[in-house]
Short mmCIF file of C-alpha atoms and ligand atoms in Angstrom, two decimals:
data_model
loop_
_atom_site.label_atom_id
_atom_site.label_comp_id
_atom_site.label_asym_id
_atom_site.label_seq_id
_atom_site.Cartn_x
_atom_site.Cartn_y
_atom_site.Cartn_z
CA MET A 1453 -15.55 41.75 62.70
CA SER A 1454 -19.42 43.05 61.60
CA GLY A 1455 -22.61 41.54 62.62
CA ILE A 1456 -23.69 39.77 65.77
CA VAL A 1457 -22.43 36.64 67.54
CA ILE A 1458 -25.65 34.38 69.19
CA ASP A 1459 -24.92 30.72 70.16
CA GLY A 1460 -21.31 31.03 68.91
CA GLN A 1461 -22.45 31.65 65.31
CA ARG A 1462 -21.65 35.31 63.62
CA GLU A 1463 -24.60 36.76 61.73
CA SER A 1464 -24.01 39.21 59.24
CA ILE A 1465 -25.16 41.10 56.49
CA GLU A 1466 -22.98 39.46 53.51
CA ARG A 1467 -24.21 42.09 51.01
CA GLU A 1468 -27.64 44.45 49.98
CA LEU A 1469 -29.65 42.48 47.10
CA ILE A 1470 -32.40 45.15 46.60
CA PRO A 1471 -31.95 48.52 47.90
CA ALA A 1472 -35.04 50.03 50.03
CA GLU A 1473 -35.31 52.58 47.33
CA ARG A 1474 -35.78 49.71 44.35
CA ILE A 1475 -38.33 48.09 46.51
CA GLN A 1476 -40.16 50.64 46.95
CA THR A 1477 -40.64 51.53 43.60
CA ARG A 1478 -41.74 48.18 42.48
CA VAL A 1479 -44.31 48.14 45.45
CA ARG A 1480 -46.12 50.99 44.33
CA GLU A 1481 -45.96 49.29 40.09
CA LEU A 1482 -47.37 46.42 41.63
CA GLY A 1483 -50.35 48.30 43.67
CA MET A 1484 -50.81 50.30 40.59
CA GLN A 1485 -51.19 47.12 38.56
CA ILE A 1486 -54.08 45.67 41.20
CA SER A 1487 -55.99 48.96 41.41
CA SER A 1488 -56.23 48.50 37.18
CA ASP A 1489 -56.78 44.45 37.53
CA TYR A 1490 -59.34 44.95 39.99
CA ALA A 1491 -60.67 48.65 38.73
CA GLY A 1492 -64.01 46.78 36.69
CA ASP A 1493 -64.63 44.18 39.17
CA ASN A 1494 -67.62 45.03 42.08
CA ALA A 1495 -66.50 41.80 44.10
CA PRO A 1496 -64.73 42.82 47.53
CA LEU A 1497 -61.23 42.97 47.35
CA ILE A 1498 -59.77 40.91 50.35
CA ILE A 1499 -55.81 41.31 51.06
CA VAL A 1500 -54.54 38.24 52.89
CA GLY A 1501 -51.35 38.82 54.54
CA ILE A 1502 -49.51 35.40 55.27
CA LEU A 1503 -47.61 35.92 58.87
CA ARG A 1504 -45.81 37.53 59.99
CA GLY A 1505 -42.84 37.54 56.68
CA ALA A 1506 -45.65 39.46 54.27
CA VAL A 1507 -46.59 42.00 56.65
CA VAL A 1508 -43.61 44.87 55.40
CA PHE A 1509 -44.19 44.25 51.94
CA MET A 1510 -48.20 44.21 52.51
CA ALA A 1511 -48.07 47.44 54.55
CA ASP A 1512 -46.41 49.35 52.02
CA LEU A 1513 -48.36 47.28 49.10
CA ILE A 1514 -52.26 48.12 50.07
CA ARG A 1515 -51.02 51.84 50.59
CA ALA A 1516 -49.90 51.33 46.89
CA ILE A 1517 -53.60 50.12 46.20
CA ASP A 1518 -56.45 52.58 44.82
CA ARG A 1519 -59.79 50.88 46.10
CA PRO A 1520 -62.23 52.66 48.92
CA THR A 1521 -63.18 48.96 49.64
CA LEU A 1522 -60.43 46.85 49.91
CA THR A 1523 -59.99 45.43 53.26
CA ILE A 1524 -57.37 43.12 54.57
CA ASP A 1525 -57.18 39.89 56.78
CA PHE A 1526 -53.96 37.58 57.65
CA ILE A 1527 -53.27 33.71 58.19
CA ALA A 1528 -50.40 32.76 60.58
CA VAL A 1529 -48.64 29.47 58.92
CA SER A 1530 -45.43 27.90 59.68
CA SER A 1531 -43.36 25.26 58.16
CA TYR A 1532 -42.05 22.65 60.64
CA GLY A 1533 -38.61 22.57 61.81
CA ALA A 1534 -35.76 24.80 61.69
CA SER A 1535 -33.52 26.66 60.42
CA THR A 1536 -32.92 28.01 56.32
CA LYS A 1537 -34.54 24.84 54.46
CA SER A 1538 -38.68 24.64 54.13
CA SER A 1539 -39.81 21.45 55.34
CA GLY A 1540 -43.42 21.46 53.45
CA VAL A 1541 -45.41 20.67 56.44
CA VAL A 1542 -47.73 23.49 57.24
CA ARG A 1543 -49.27 24.20 60.36
CA ILE A 1544 -51.75 26.88 60.68
CA PHE A 1545 -51.45 29.19 64.12
CA LYS A 1546 -54.38 31.17 63.26
CA ASP A 1547 -57.07 31.57 60.20
CA LEU A 1548 -58.86 34.56 58.81
CA ASN A 1549 -60.59 36.48 60.78
CA GLU A 1550 -63.68 37.11 57.90
CA SER A 1551 -65.37 34.99 55.09
CA VAL A 1552 -63.85 34.91 52.00
CA GLU A 1553 -66.95 34.00 50.28
CA GLY A 1554 -67.75 35.70 46.99
CA ALA A 1555 -64.72 37.63 47.26
CA ASN A 1556 -61.61 38.34 45.33
CA VAL A 1557 -58.53 37.41 47.18
CA ILE A 1558 -55.03 38.61 46.92
CA LEU A 1559 -52.64 36.09 48.64
CA VAL A 1560 -49.86 37.76 49.83
CA GLU A 1561 -46.58 36.35 50.47
CA ASP A 1562 -42.76 37.24 51.45
CA ILE A 1563 -41.09 34.84 49.21
CA ILE A 1564 -41.92 31.61 47.47
CA ASP A 1565 -38.76 29.08 48.03
CA SER A 1566 -40.26 25.77 47.16
CA GLY A 1567 -43.75 27.10 46.96
CA LEU A 1568 -44.98 24.59 49.45
CA THR A 1569 -46.72 27.25 51.85
CA LEU A 1570 -48.51 28.36 48.98
CA ALA A 1571 -49.87 25.38 47.15
CA TYR A 1572 -51.23 24.91 50.89
CA LEU A 1573 -53.07 28.13 51.68
CA LEU A 1574 -53.95 28.11 47.70
CA ASP A 1575 -56.10 25.07 48.22
CA LEU A 1576 -57.46 26.15 51.74
CA ILE A 1577 -58.70 29.49 50.56
CA SER A 1578 -60.09 28.15 47.26
CA ARG A 1579 -62.48 25.37 49.08
CA ARG A 1580 -63.84 28.62 50.34
CA ASN A 1581 -65.22 29.44 47.50
CA PRO A 1582 -64.28 33.36 46.83
CA ALA A 1583 -64.91 34.69 43.10
CA SER A 1584 -61.63 34.15 42.96
CA VAL A 1585 -58.12 33.96 44.65
CA ARG A 1586 -54.52 35.15 42.98
CA ILE A 1587 -51.05 35.04 44.53
CA CYS A 1588 -48.96 38.46 45.03
CA SER A 1589 -45.33 37.51 46.37
CA PHE A 1590 -42.85 39.68 47.38
CA LEU A 1591 -40.16 37.57 46.06
CA MET A 1592 -39.59 34.35 44.12
CA LYS A 1593 -36.75 32.14 44.28
CA ASP A 1594 -34.56 30.97 41.22
CA ARG A 1595 -34.46 27.03 41.79
CA PRO A 1596 -35.13 23.44 40.85
CA ARG A 1597 -38.44 22.48 42.65
CA GLU A 1598 -40.00 19.09 42.82
CA ASN A 1599 -43.19 20.32 42.53
CA PRO A 1600 -45.36 22.42 40.04
CA LEU A 1601 -45.70 25.91 41.53
CA PRO A 1602 -49.06 27.55 40.95
CA ARG A 1603 -49.25 30.49 38.83
CA VAL A 1604 -48.23 33.63 40.52
CA ASP A 1605 -49.83 36.72 39.28
CA TYR A 1606 -47.72 39.44 40.34
CA ILE A 1607 -43.85 39.03 41.77
CA GLY A 1608 -42.12 42.15 43.11
CA PHE A 1609 -38.51 40.66 42.47
CA ASP A 1610 -36.70 37.32 41.41
CA ILE A 1611 -33.68 36.45 43.16
CA PRO A 1612 -30.84 33.88 43.54
CA ASP A 1613 -31.29 30.89 45.25
CA GLU A 1614 -29.92 32.28 48.73
CA PHE A 1615 -31.11 33.19 52.02
CA VAL A 1616 -32.12 36.52 52.21
CA ILE A 1617 -33.44 38.62 55.10
CA GLY A 1618 -34.91 42.09 55.51
CA TYR A 1619 -38.29 43.70 54.33
CA GLY A 1620 -39.95 41.60 56.83
CA LEU A 1621 -38.27 38.28 56.11
CA ASP A 1622 -36.21 36.87 59.14
CA TYR A 1623 -33.53 34.25 60.12
CA ALA A 1624 -34.68 32.91 63.78
CA GLY A 1625 -37.13 36.22 64.11
CA ARG A 1626 -34.23 38.85 63.23
CA TYR A 1627 -33.84 41.35 60.72
CA ARG A 1628 -37.50 41.61 59.41
CA ASN A 1629 -37.06 45.84 60.49
CA LEU A 1630 -34.44 46.11 57.59
CA PRO A 1631 -36.32 48.78 55.24
CA TYR A 1632 -33.37 46.56 52.22
CA LEU A 1633 -33.22 43.19 51.23
CA GLY A 1634 -30.15 41.41 52.60
CA VAL A 1635 -27.91 38.38 51.98
CA LEU A 1636 -27.15 36.70 55.33
CA SER A 1637 -23.51 34.83 55.83
CA LEU A 1638 -23.55 32.71 59.11
CA THR A 1639 -20.07 31.83 60.18
CA ALA A 1640 -18.40 30.21 63.37
CA ALA A 1641 -17.78 32.64 66.48
CA GLU A 1642 -14.08 32.85 67.26
P1 IMP B 2075 -41.59 27.61 50.92
O1 IMP B 2075 -42.86 26.68 51.61
O2 IMP B 2075 -41.13 26.79 50.87
O3 IMP B 2075 -42.19 28.73 49.65
O4 IMP B 2075 -41.02 28.81 52.17
C1 IMP B 2075 -42.10 29.85 52.12
C2 IMP B 2075 -41.25 30.48 53.67
O5 IMP B 2075 -40.28 29.88 53.92
C3 IMP B 2075 -41.54 31.98 53.35
O6 IMP B 2075 -42.92 32.45 53.79
C4 IMP B 2075 -40.23 32.32 54.50
O7 IMP B 2075 -40.90 32.81 55.44
C5 IMP B 2075 -39.37 31.00 54.74
N1 IMP B 2075 -38.53 31.17 53.51
C6 IMP B 2075 -37.96 30.53 52.65
N2 IMP B 2075 -36.95 31.02 52.03
C7 IMP B 2075 -36.44 32.09 53.48
C8 IMP B 2075 -35.14 33.06 52.53
O8 IMP B 2075 -34.58 33.12 52.12
N3 IMP B 2075 -35.19 34.31 54.12
C9 IMP B 2075 -35.97 34.01 54.87
N4 IMP B 2075 -37.40 33.46 54.96
C10 IMP B 2075 -37.35 32.31 54.15
MG1 MG B 2076 -40.26 33.17 57.93
#
């Protein structure tokens, strides 16, 4: 039996969905695209990571962007409620350190599931008079949504509607350190 048992539940990685090498290739492509999209624009470019899931993706992404004046900032949010379902109620634990006024902002997400976290943050940041706001998400889940999604300018991968872990994404705080993206399986432990 593989995996680990926590609180009577066996957690194991059912399969690898996206290998590490493919992730690295795609992130370099996104970095090149962002570099060229902002090349002629002299406003400051601030990459805003949504903690904690976006940290791994963002660390690789910023090193793939060629721009000497790039800066980074972070915002920490959490949806209320536990487990593998998004509740839509967003709470801010840590706000941005810097002002975004007059800057081009790229909001970096790990995954867009319901899209509610993103819609909330896009609205919040847009009210602070940035020159522009774009969204870059490592993953986009293919699923029906009740609310329309905001425009997502950069997407790493479209994935099926399954619960995934690794490359920053967690289950109960674990698995963020995996270099690849996997599908988690939960079963009752004997
Ligand atoms: P949304 O507000 O429903 O789009 O949910 C966004 C947040 O839920 C993400 O930033 C993740 O932290 C979390 N999330 C959604 N789907 C998954 C998943 O498959 N694995 C791990 N976390 C997920
Ligand atoms: Mg999470």
